[in-house]
XYZ file of C-alpha atoms in Angstrom:
656
model
C 103.272 66.680 74.882
C 99.943 67.408 73.640
C 98.994 70.770 73.721
C 96.676 71.971 76.420
C 93.414 73.595 75.447
C 93.992 77.464 75.703
C 90.977 79.769 76.528
C 91.945 82.054 73.782
C 91.416 79.560 70.820
C 87.973 80.808 69.806
C 84.491 80.967 70.930
C 81.830 78.332 71.129
C 78.522 79.685 69.064
C 75.332 78.118 68.087
C 75.327 76.025 64.719
C 72.105 77.961 63.615
C 74.471 81.398 63.743
C 76.156 82.696 60.693
C 79.826 81.803 60.863
C 83.077 83.590 59.358
C 85.237 80.394 59.084
C 88.774 79.822 57.687
C 88.837 78.599 54.031
C 91.696 76.204 52.591
C 94.456 78.679 51.051
C 94.363 79.017 47.352
C 96.699 76.812 45.231
C 99.803 79.236 44.183
C 98.627 81.834 46.976
C 100.322 82.411 50.048
C 97.524 83.861 52.307
C 94.558 82.395 53.586
C 91.192 83.637 51.903
C 87.859 83.845 53.746
C 84.159 83.512 52.916
C 81.021 84.142 54.991
C 79.082 80.670 55.169
C 75.142 80.891 56.253
C 75.383 78.021 58.894
C 77.798 75.783 60.599
C 78.322 72.494 58.747
C 75.409 69.631 60.135
C 78.619 67.832 62.096
C 78.707 71.074 64.142
C 82.639 71.345 63.156
C 84.142 73.816 60.700
C 83.097 74.287 57.024
C 85.982 74.441 54.361
C 85.487 75.746 51.040
C 87.967 77.113 48.719
C 87.453 80.434 46.906
C 87.669 81.043 43.191
C 91.122 81.919 42.030
C 92.239 85.298 42.659
C 92.629 87.762 39.748
C 96.238 87.935 38.719
C 98.233 90.414 40.067
C 96.071 90.762 43.234
C 97.628 91.243 46.993
C 96.148 89.792 49.874
C 96.897 91.255 53.162
C 98.575 88.090 55.543
C 95.754 87.122 57.635
C 96.018 87.017 61.545
C 93.649 85.486 64.200
C 91.904 87.109 66.965
C 90.429 85.196 69.874
C 86.825 85.211 70.871
C 85.396 85.342 74.192
C 84.306 82.124 75.586
C 80.674 82.083 74.509
C 78.199 81.695 77.379
C 74.317 81.375 77.259
C 74.515 79.878 73.636
C 71.246 78.448 72.443
C 70.924 74.838 71.909
C 72.454 73.223 68.810
C 75.853 71.835 67.904
C 78.677 73.930 68.595
C 81.592 75.189 66.522
C 84.848 77.345 66.906
C 84.954 80.327 64.676
C 87.691 82.598 64.184
C 87.964 86.378 63.323
C 90.658 88.072 60.978
C 92.299 90.980 62.286
C 93.024 94.024 60.267
C 96.635 94.174 58.784
C 97.337 97.253 61.027
C 96.858 95.106 64.424
C 99.235 93.038 66.060
C 99.555 89.380 65.844
C 98.044 87.341 68.349
C 100.785 85.570 70.606
C 99.810 83.209 73.191
C 99.260 84.783 76.749
C 102.868 84.941 78.338
C 103.287 83.645 81.860
C 103.958 85.614 84.744
C 107.842 86.891 85.239
C 110.599 87.393 82.655
C 110.357 84.760 79.489
C 112.524 84.208 76.503
C 111.896 86.109 73.576
C 108.684 84.470 71.599
C 109.753 82.313 68.500
C 107.619 81.746 65.599
C 106.595 78.272 67.107
C 104.963 80.185 69.978
C 102.331 81.629 68.043
C 99.218 80.069 67.453
C 99.434 78.438 64.119
C 95.745 78.301 62.527
C 94.644 74.764 60.841
C 94.979 75.214 56.791
C 92.951 72.011 56.059
C 90.320 70.067 57.603
C 92.572 67.294 58.420
C 94.978 69.812 60.529
C 91.632 70.999 62.210
C 90.800 67.593 63.218
C 94.627 66.914 64.269
C 94.368 70.163 66.370
C 91.063 69.282 68.072
C 92.422 65.781 68.939
C 95.328 66.955 70.499
C 93.202 68.896 73.085
C 93.609 67.822 76.811
C 89.839 67.183 78.094
C 88.750 70.101 80.397
C 87.638 69.179 84.233
C 83.977 69.796 83.086
C 84.238 67.429 80.583
C 84.183 64.577 83.215
C 80.739 63.384 84.159
C 79.737 63.906 87.954
C 79.315 60.931 90.247
C 75.594 59.929 90.033
C 75.529 57.470 93.106
C 77.989 56.799 95.758
C 77.623 53.127 95.307
C 74.498 51.227 94.550
C 72.479 52.336 97.497
C 73.021 56.041 98.041
C 72.153 58.292 95.225
C 73.132 62.074 94.729
C 71.408 65.213 93.465
C 74.124 65.061 90.287
C 72.677 64.341 87.050
C 73.818 64.022 83.525
C 72.963 67.002 81.064
C 70.638 67.059 78.255
C 71.221 64.890 75.520
C 73.842 62.973 77.512
C 74.106 59.338 78.160
C 75.595 56.995 80.263
C 76.189 52.891 80.043
C 77.337 51.218 83.192
C 77.718 47.455 83.621
C 78.662 46.140 87.080
C 78.347 43.028 89.627
C 77.705 42.789 93.521
C 79.677 39.616 94.854
C 81.147 38.139 98.264
C 85.033 37.257 97.625
C 83.814 33.440 97.630
C 80.833 31.304 96.721
C 79.879 29.996 99.852
C 77.446 26.876 99.430
C 77.394 27.601 95.572
C 81.311 27.075 95.356
C 82.428 28.853 92.285
C 83.428 32.410 92.279
C 80.843 34.113 94.250
C 77.264 34.761 94.403
C 77.320 37.464 91.856
C 74.487 39.865 90.982
C 74.902 41.071 87.460
C 73.675 44.509 86.374
C 73.209 46.964 83.309
C 71.836 50.500 83.385
C 71.433 53.073 81.336
C 71.140 56.894 82.258
C 70.080 59.774 79.876
C 69.426 63.361 80.401
C 66.254 63.907 78.871
C 66.721 67.728 80.056
C 68.997 69.923 82.199
C 66.438 68.966 84.775
C 65.012 65.439 84.170
C 67.353 62.093 83.955
C 65.770 58.505 82.799
C 67.367 55.666 83.378
C 66.665 51.919 82.699
C 68.146 48.721 84.291
C 68.465 45.186 84.531
C 69.716 42.748 87.149
C 69.989 39.079 87.391
C 71.387 36.747 90.012
C 70.812 32.775 89.880
C 73.443 31.187 92.417
C 72.481 29.181 95.456
C 72.007 30.970 98.664
C 75.455 31.939 100.086
C 75.219 30.297 103.820
C 73.497 26.388 104.365
C 69.639 27.363 105.654
C 69.095 25.258 108.990
C 66.221 22.807 108.394
C 66.908 22.476 104.715
C 68.583 19.213 103.312
C 70.425 21.364 100.339
C 71.205 25.020 99.953
C 68.113 26.639 98.354
C 68.470 27.578 94.681
C 67.978 31.678 95.019
C 67.031 33.604 91.948
C 66.531 37.472 91.621
C 65.625 39.129 88.229
C 65.066 42.905 88.295
C 64.010 45.145 85.397
C 62.530 48.570 85.474
C 62.787 52.467 85.313
C 63.766 55.393 87.420
C 63.353 59.308 86.980
C 65.131 61.920 88.617
C 63.852 65.478 88.746
C 66.138 68.264 89.682
C 64.573 70.663 91.888
C 67.431 72.964 92.663
C 70.888 73.428 91.009
C 72.994 76.325 92.453
C 76.914 76.310 92.484
C 77.068 74.994 96.260
C 73.543 72.932 96.240
C 71.773 70.518 94.285
C 68.164 68.949 95.255
C 66.549 66.248 93.460
C 63.441 63.716 93.469
C 64.277 60.276 92.356
C 61.707 57.601 91.968
C 61.627 53.856 90.434
C 58.991 51.521 89.106
C 60.295 47.711 88.835
C 59.453 44.438 88.420
C 61.257 41.731 90.735
C 61.142 38.054 89.854
C 62.009 36.102 92.971
C 62.587 32.226 92.745
C 63.528 30.103 95.711
C 64.378 26.096 95.478
C 64.251 23.934 92.554
C 67.391 24.827 90.341
C 68.636 27.509 88.285
C 71.943 26.002 87.126
C 72.515 24.883 83.637
C 72.907 21.147 84.784
C 69.181 20.918 86.243
C 67.292 23.823 85.410
C 63.935 23.498 85.572
C 63.761 20.706 88.018
C 61.665 22.281 90.600
C 62.356 19.744 93.431
C 66.187 20.021 92.870
C 66.329 22.165 96.416
C 63.967 23.131 99.029
C 62.887 26.814 99.175
C 62.825 29.166 102.055
C 59.381 30.279 102.371
C 57.585 26.944 103.282
C 57.902 23.310 103.658
C 56.870 22.291 100.196
C 60.008 21.266 99.370
C 59.704 22.569 95.664
C 60.267 25.889 93.898
C 58.502 29.136 94.784
C 58.296 31.799 92.026
C 56.698 34.961 92.208
C 56.567 38.126 90.218
C 56.487 41.196 92.433
C 55.967 44.986 91.554
C 58.278 47.121 93.556
C 59.596 50.873 93.640
C 61.547 53.289 95.373
C 61.301 57.088 96.054
C 64.553 59.229 97.410
C 65.415 62.996 98.073
C 68.687 63.437 97.337
C 70.310 66.568 98.411
C 74.292 67.147 97.552
C 76.621 69.913 98.960
C 79.551 71.147 97.151
C 81.506 72.047 100.167
C 84.790 73.058 98.455
C 85.858 72.415 95.052
C 87.010 68.657 95.867
C 84.782 67.687 98.166
C 80.965 66.826 98.072
C 78.795 65.507 100.651
C 75.154 64.029 99.624
C 72.226 62.792 102.411
C 69.315 61.262 100.891
C 66.012 60.217 102.704
C 63.987 57.492 100.978
C 61.593 54.574 100.888
C 61.687 51.146 99.038
C 58.504 49.186 98.579
C 59.174 45.678 98.818
C 56.823 42.545 99.417
C 56.731 41.420 103.048
C 55.941 37.492 101.921
C 56.502 35.178 99.048
C 54.848 31.639 98.606
C 51.141 32.176 98.851
C 49.253 29.603 96.724
C 52.305 27.854 96.365
C 52.475 25.765 99.536
C 52.134 28.546 102.076
C 53.241 32.287 102.284
C 56.751 33.092 104.110
C 58.382 36.238 105.424
C 59.934 38.329 103.286
C 61.549 41.658 103.533
C 58.548 44.145 103.359
C 58.748 48.235 103.025
C 61.660 50.155 104.305
C 62.258 53.713 105.024
C 65.884 54.752 105.252
C 68.025 57.681 105.615
C 71.642 57.145 103.675
C 74.523 59.663 103.267
C 77.944 60.075 101.809
C 81.157 62.054 101.079
C 83.510 62.092 98.050
C 86.923 63.498 97.659
C 88.396 64.270 94.235
C 92.302 64.710 94.621
C 92.539 65.039 90.676
C 90.099 65.513 87.920
C 90.609 61.322 87.212
C 90.484 59.977 90.674
C 87.324 60.246 93.140
C 87.292 58.577 96.424
C 83.897 57.969 98.390
C 82.304 56.317 101.197
C 78.741 56.207 102.035
C 76.213 54.594 104.404
C 72.469 53.460 104.414
C 70.342 53.196 107.757
C 66.948 51.057 107.030
C 64.542 52.408 109.309
C 61.515 49.723 108.827
C 59.104 48.499 109.320
C 60.753 46.145 107.288
C 64.052 44.294 107.292
C 66.932 44.138 104.781
C 68.576 41.194 105.571
C 68.253 37.491 106.756
C 70.393 34.841 108.231
C 70.858 30.969 108.060
C 68.087 30.663 110.343
C 65.980 32.787 108.453
C 65.714 35.302 111.037
C 65.066 39.020 109.456
C 67.001 42.006 110.781
C 67.604 45.263 109.766
C 71.553 46.002 109.284
C 73.323 49.320 107.745
C 74.486 49.128 104.217
C 77.947 50.641 104.052
C 80.502 51.333 101.246
C 83.687 52.396 100.555
C 85.532 52.776 97.022
C 87.087 54.723 94.322
C 86.071 55.931 90.760
C 89.052 56.082 88.520
C 88.052 58.017 85.052
C 90.706 56.887 82.375
C 88.980 59.711 80.499
C 85.906 61.586 80.447
C 84.527 58.602 78.326
C 85.362 55.740 80.309
C 85.460 55.402 84.416
C 86.296 52.079 86.184
C 84.860 51.878 89.739
C 85.678 49.430 92.724
C 84.297 49.352 96.256
C 83.990 47.191 99.340
C 80.540 46.998 100.230
C 77.847 44.511 102.107
C 75.243 45.589 100.134
C 74.245 42.989 97.227
C 70.823 44.668 95.624
C 71.424 46.374 92.121
C 68.251 48.265 91.639
C 67.231 51.351 93.475
C 64.265 49.391 95.167
C 66.698 46.320 96.080
C 70.094 48.631 96.660
C 69.388 48.509 100.581
C 69.393 44.753 100.522
C 72.334 42.537 102.219
C 73.866 39.704 100.967
C 70.855 36.771 101.410
C 71.592 34.375 104.120
C 74.872 36.181 105.095
C 75.371 39.756 105.644
C 78.974 40.128 104.993
C 81.389 42.340 103.171
C 81.948 41.745 99.613
C 82.885 43.762 96.266
C 81.198 45.871 93.694
C 82.929 46.403 90.206
C 81.520 48.991 87.630
C 82.275 49.922 84.192
C 80.904 53.234 82.941
C 81.033 54.188 79.129
C 79.865 57.924 78.471
C 79.990 58.081 74.532
C 79.518 61.861 74.166
C 82.283 62.872 76.129
C 85.781 63.805 74.811
C 88.384 60.585 74.325
C 92.120 60.580 75.482
C 93.867 62.928 72.934
C 96.698 61.000 71.042
C 98.389 60.812 67.859
C 97.491 58.719 64.912
C 98.672 54.913 65.726
C 101.879 53.971 62.827
C 101.234 51.084 60.654
C 103.417 49.052 62.536
C 101.648 49.804 65.881
C 98.086 49.101 64.360
C 99.437 45.756 63.691
C 100.586 45.307 67.063
C 96.714 46.052 68.209
C 95.984 42.958 66.946
C 97.798 41.214 69.592
C 99.575 37.950 69.760
C 98.083 34.547 70.048
C 98.529 33.185 73.538
C 100.552 36.222 74.633
C 98.644 39.769 74.535
C 99.948 43.044 73.707
C 99.057 46.227 75.370
C 97.936 48.288 72.362
C 94.307 48.734 71.233
C 93.071 49.533 67.672
C 91.679 53.274 67.331
C 88.207 54.530 68.438
C 85.677 53.297 66.387
C 87.557 50.232 64.887
C 85.652 47.044 64.813
C 88.254 43.923 64.704
C 86.850 40.293 64.164
C 88.973 37.265 64.075
C 88.355 33.282 63.363
C 90.840 30.639 64.169
C 90.872 26.885 63.898
C 93.786 24.056 64.675
C 94.908 20.629 63.608
C 93.273 19.131 67.137
C 89.722 20.937 66.133
C 89.929 23.645 68.245
C 87.349 26.515 67.162
C 87.349 29.874 68.583
C 86.156 33.373 67.496
C 86.361 37.099 68.327
C 84.156 40.144 67.863
C 85.667 43.612 69.381
C 84.950 47.288 69.282
C 87.151 49.977 70.200
C 84.776 52.578 72.210
C 87.830 54.660 72.877
C 91.604 55.377 71.706
C 92.583 53.523 75.114
C 89.769 50.926 75.312
C 88.538 47.838 73.081
C 85.504 46.038 74.238
C 85.426 42.149 73.748
C 81.787 41.768 73.029
C 82.404 38.215 72.051
C 85.196 35.547 72.485
C 84.585 32.029 72.388
C 84.030 28.872 70.594
C 85.096 25.085 71.728
C 88.089 23.487 72.571
C 88.640 19.818 71.419
C 91.056 17.084 72.270
C 92.208 18.765 75.474
C 94.066 16.027 77.745
C 91.753 15.831 80.725
C 94.488 15.400 83.209
C 93.648 18.577 85.535
C 90.502 19.503 87.417
C 90.680 23.056 85.255
C 90.691 20.953 81.855
C 87.786 19.042 83.174
C 85.879 21.707 84.157
C 86.675 24.478 81.648
C 88.001 22.587 78.031
C 85.512 19.850 77.597
C 85.426 18.653 73.812
C 82.702 20.849 71.863
C 81.420 22.618 74.680
C 80.607 26.142 73.690
C 82.431 28.823 75.525
C 81.315 32.555 75.689
C 83.419 35.037 77.199
C 83.132 38.974 77.169
C 85.536 41.928 78.603
C 87.513 44.579 77.559
C 91.283 45.766 76.940
C 92.504 48.963 78.396
C 95.624 51.208 77.800
C 96.737 52.857 80.672
C 100.148 54.247 79.531
C 101.485 54.998 76.152
C 104.591 56.418 74.414
C 102.077 58.563 72.428
C 101.515 60.330 75.823
C 104.952 60.441 77.309
C 105.436 57.019 78.804
C 108.455 54.881 77.647
C 106.532 51.787 77.144
C 102.773 50.694 76.533
C 101.180 49.177 79.786
C 97.548 47.872 79.763
C 95.306 45.455 81.072
C 92.301 43.037 80.094
C 89.818 41.209 82.121
C 87.010 39.005 80.971
C 84.035 36.798 82.277
C 82.492 33.734 80.801
C 81.615 30.352 81.119
C 81.797 26.919 79.333
C 78.177 25.911 78.601
C 76.422 22.368 78.521
C 77.042 19.631 77.392
C 80.068 20.965 79.292
C 80.419 21.840 83.027
C 78.180 25.091 82.940
C 80.989 26.740 85.259
C 82.446 30.044 85.024
C 85.819 31.964 85.536
C 87.205 35.461 85.666
C 90.495 35.821 83.621
C 92.877 38.632 84.292
C 96.278 40.023 82.676
C 98.454 42.857 82.785
C 100.168 43.810 79.717
C 103.199 45.723 78.984
C 104.634 46.398 75.365
C 108.004 47.681 74.335
C 108.909 48.769 71.020
C 112.737 48.315 71.831
C 113.248 49.176 67.841
C 111.059 49.872 64.697
C 111.102 46.090 63.659
C 110.993 44.415 67.491
C 108.694 44.592 70.023
C 108.627 42.777 73.551
C 105.716 41.826 75.668
C 105.415 40.657 79.365
C 102.109 39.338 80.227
C 101.215 38.006 83.850
C 97.728 36.450 83.954
C 95.467 34.525 86.143
C 91.986 32.719 86.264
C 89.856 33.079 89.215
C 87.728 30.062 89.306
C 85.990 27.959 91.926
C 88.337 25.030 90.788
C 91.833 26.802 91.130
C 93.659 29.918 90.616
C 96.190 29.073 87.939
C 98.557 31.824 87.037
C 101.219 32.386 84.174
C 103.730 34.770 83.300
C 103.759 35.289 79.274
C 106.954 36.400 77.184
C 106.368 37.287 73.831
C 107.955 39.154 70.718
C 107.035 40.585 67.708
C 109.947 40.886 64.964
C 109.020 42.615 61.500
C 110.425 40.740 58.545
C 110.274 43.063 55.622
C 107.149 44.927 54.980
C 104.606 42.360 54.932
C 105.667 39.692 57.476
C 106.391 39.324 61.352
C 107.587 36.404 63.431
C 106.095 35.990 66.786
C 107.615 33.540 69.479
C 105.534 33.132 72.841
C 105.974 31.394 76.005
C 103.620 31.018 79.075
C 105.243 29.780 82.346
C 102.635 28.666 84.153
C 103.827 29.324 87.888
C 101.155 27.367 89.478
C 101.848 24.244 87.867
C 104.714 24.015 85.637
C 103.870 21.099 83.845
C 101.334 23.142 82.099
C 103.644 25.841 80.534
C 103.300 26.096 76.878
C 105.017 27.880 73.908
C 103.975 29.253 70.245
C 105.627 30.262 67.367
C 103.574 32.129 64.605
C 104.341 33.640 61.074
C 101.933 37.045 60.444
C 101.200 37.867 57.084
C 100.004 41.423 56.550
C 98.095 41.038 53.285
C 96.562 44.536 53.589
C 96.054 47.533 56.276
C 92.908 45.616 57.564
C 93.650 42.335 56.788
C 96.102 39.714 58.014
C 96.845 35.941 58.398
C 98.856 34.014 61.537
C 100.051 30.560 60.726
C 101.369 29.073 63.899
C 102.267 25.711 65.751
C 101.601 25.714 69.481
C 101.355 23.207 72.352
C 98.832 25.677 74.411
C 95.472 24.112 74.817
C 94.132 26.785 72.727
C 93.964 30.831 72.236
C 91.129 31.002 74.745
C 91.889 32.739 77.976
C 91.957 29.299 80.151
C 93.564 27.450 77.116
C 96.801 29.717 77.651
C 97.262 28.223 81.036
C 96.913 24.743 79.837
C 99.153 22.434 78.039
C 97.868 20.635 74.915
C 99.963 17.273 75.327
C 101.099 17.931 71.906
C 101.930 20.327 69.071
C 99.065 21.827 67.076
C 99.121 23.637 63.746
C 96.612 26.528 63.514
C 95.587 29.533 61.668
C 93.719 32.974 62.467
C 92.323 35.416 60.085
C 92.122 38.927 61.550
C 90.040 41.526 59.827
C 89.800 45.390 60.975
C 88.009 48.213 59.800
């Protein structure tokens, strides 16, 4: 079990203050020596410096360690931990004893000070995060802000999507609205946000009187500011505002197959039969109030107003009705049963004079926007959020809008990354575990490279498949797939899935991430993780996309044998194929591994496939795989399709 952060380890002080720091022990000396340093190191951590060799025959009393009270109100600057030596006559420091009778303290119960910079780093990496290390909930879903804010010089990057559970007229996996948002604490009272959102699927419901489903394009980008007017132990009050550009297109075509054809579908604003496109300047104001009712309960209330255009299409065949300005009241509640889990619900009620929804008859109305879901913090740095909601707008000004043409329940999925927050503590991976973190070929492993590791690979096979990958570990438990793609070649077009997602030489581009949920390094007997990716095939292919998700378990049965269980599925507008992946990694001496794999495709057993690879561990950072496989390819959907023949391939992996 990793050590728990004790209150008596030391005190945080400003980097500008003089520090008394422990120094590396002298060669041949049994005691730790000390010297006064003028300031902390630029990195904010302890500075280590050897003292000159002691005079022969000199004696130095054994150094003891004294806890310093937790510093409060320290001036700005990087923080460091300082230690103060006790006089020889003073009692040695012991960890605080629990209440009640306890066994006699042993030497291992004493606080052992670090004797080197490496030991200090290991000690720091083993400290469990404190509750205060976890960022607060900034919003209860997209539509309801809270008065919580990030602290000075803190930042958070989040990506999310809103979508109904089916594609409607657009078919596919849904009418997705994708968004990226960056929040930054300029000061403890002022938070700046920037955001971008994009949706380009046709309207969900067929529109009355229109010959075909109108194309619908929403693109928003802008900035927001939130100023904290009040911050007490129980109450917080903020003033938030946004200024945004909202590009709205209706009619024509926004898909890859016909983009630029302005007569491909009619618009919803007039009878011209062609595309209407308008660039709108919009904005919002809100006054969020948050009450900390109890340590685990927060209630938020926020009145506000959204400034949206009341018409579109003027000068392009005639103006038609649109949403207009809307005042609103909103509120929500959150419950935090543990420091890693928050459950919340919220509602927004538009008051007019405008509207926030329209149906298939183009009748505009006002409907409440309701949200319920959870926020799961894997650690202070990484959080996943999922909700059910009928909201579809992704920015502060558009968040009160329902799904265009059909007010219905959908989902909101969000990933949040807080770079400066503490990571999950864990020991270093062994060389064997680092090689397992490179994954398999068509069956994945549940390990990821350590925080800060970049991983690249390139792959080609005898039938013309070419794929590549670039990933980066933003945590000890999460690797981002920044790029995973390439092109299939010579895949039999015998199924609708192959005909849609594995066309010859059609570019593929996917992104996503793999997370480790449970680990032997944190007391669980096996590795358990999951991975999700999004992307599509580009022209000259179908232009269609799909979501790929997999659950991964890895059991290190012995130092030379690791077994994988890897259920997986692809959610697409064509079908939802699924498979059970089974794999092994067998260490053959110091530099080679044998990797047998099989994917049993439960949705269509004829598409089941198998692979056999030999991995050469050329160095700590370079490895090369040679394999034979009848899978259509290493890229996501390729693991669920049979290639019809055996392929010989190679893959070069580089990590640094």
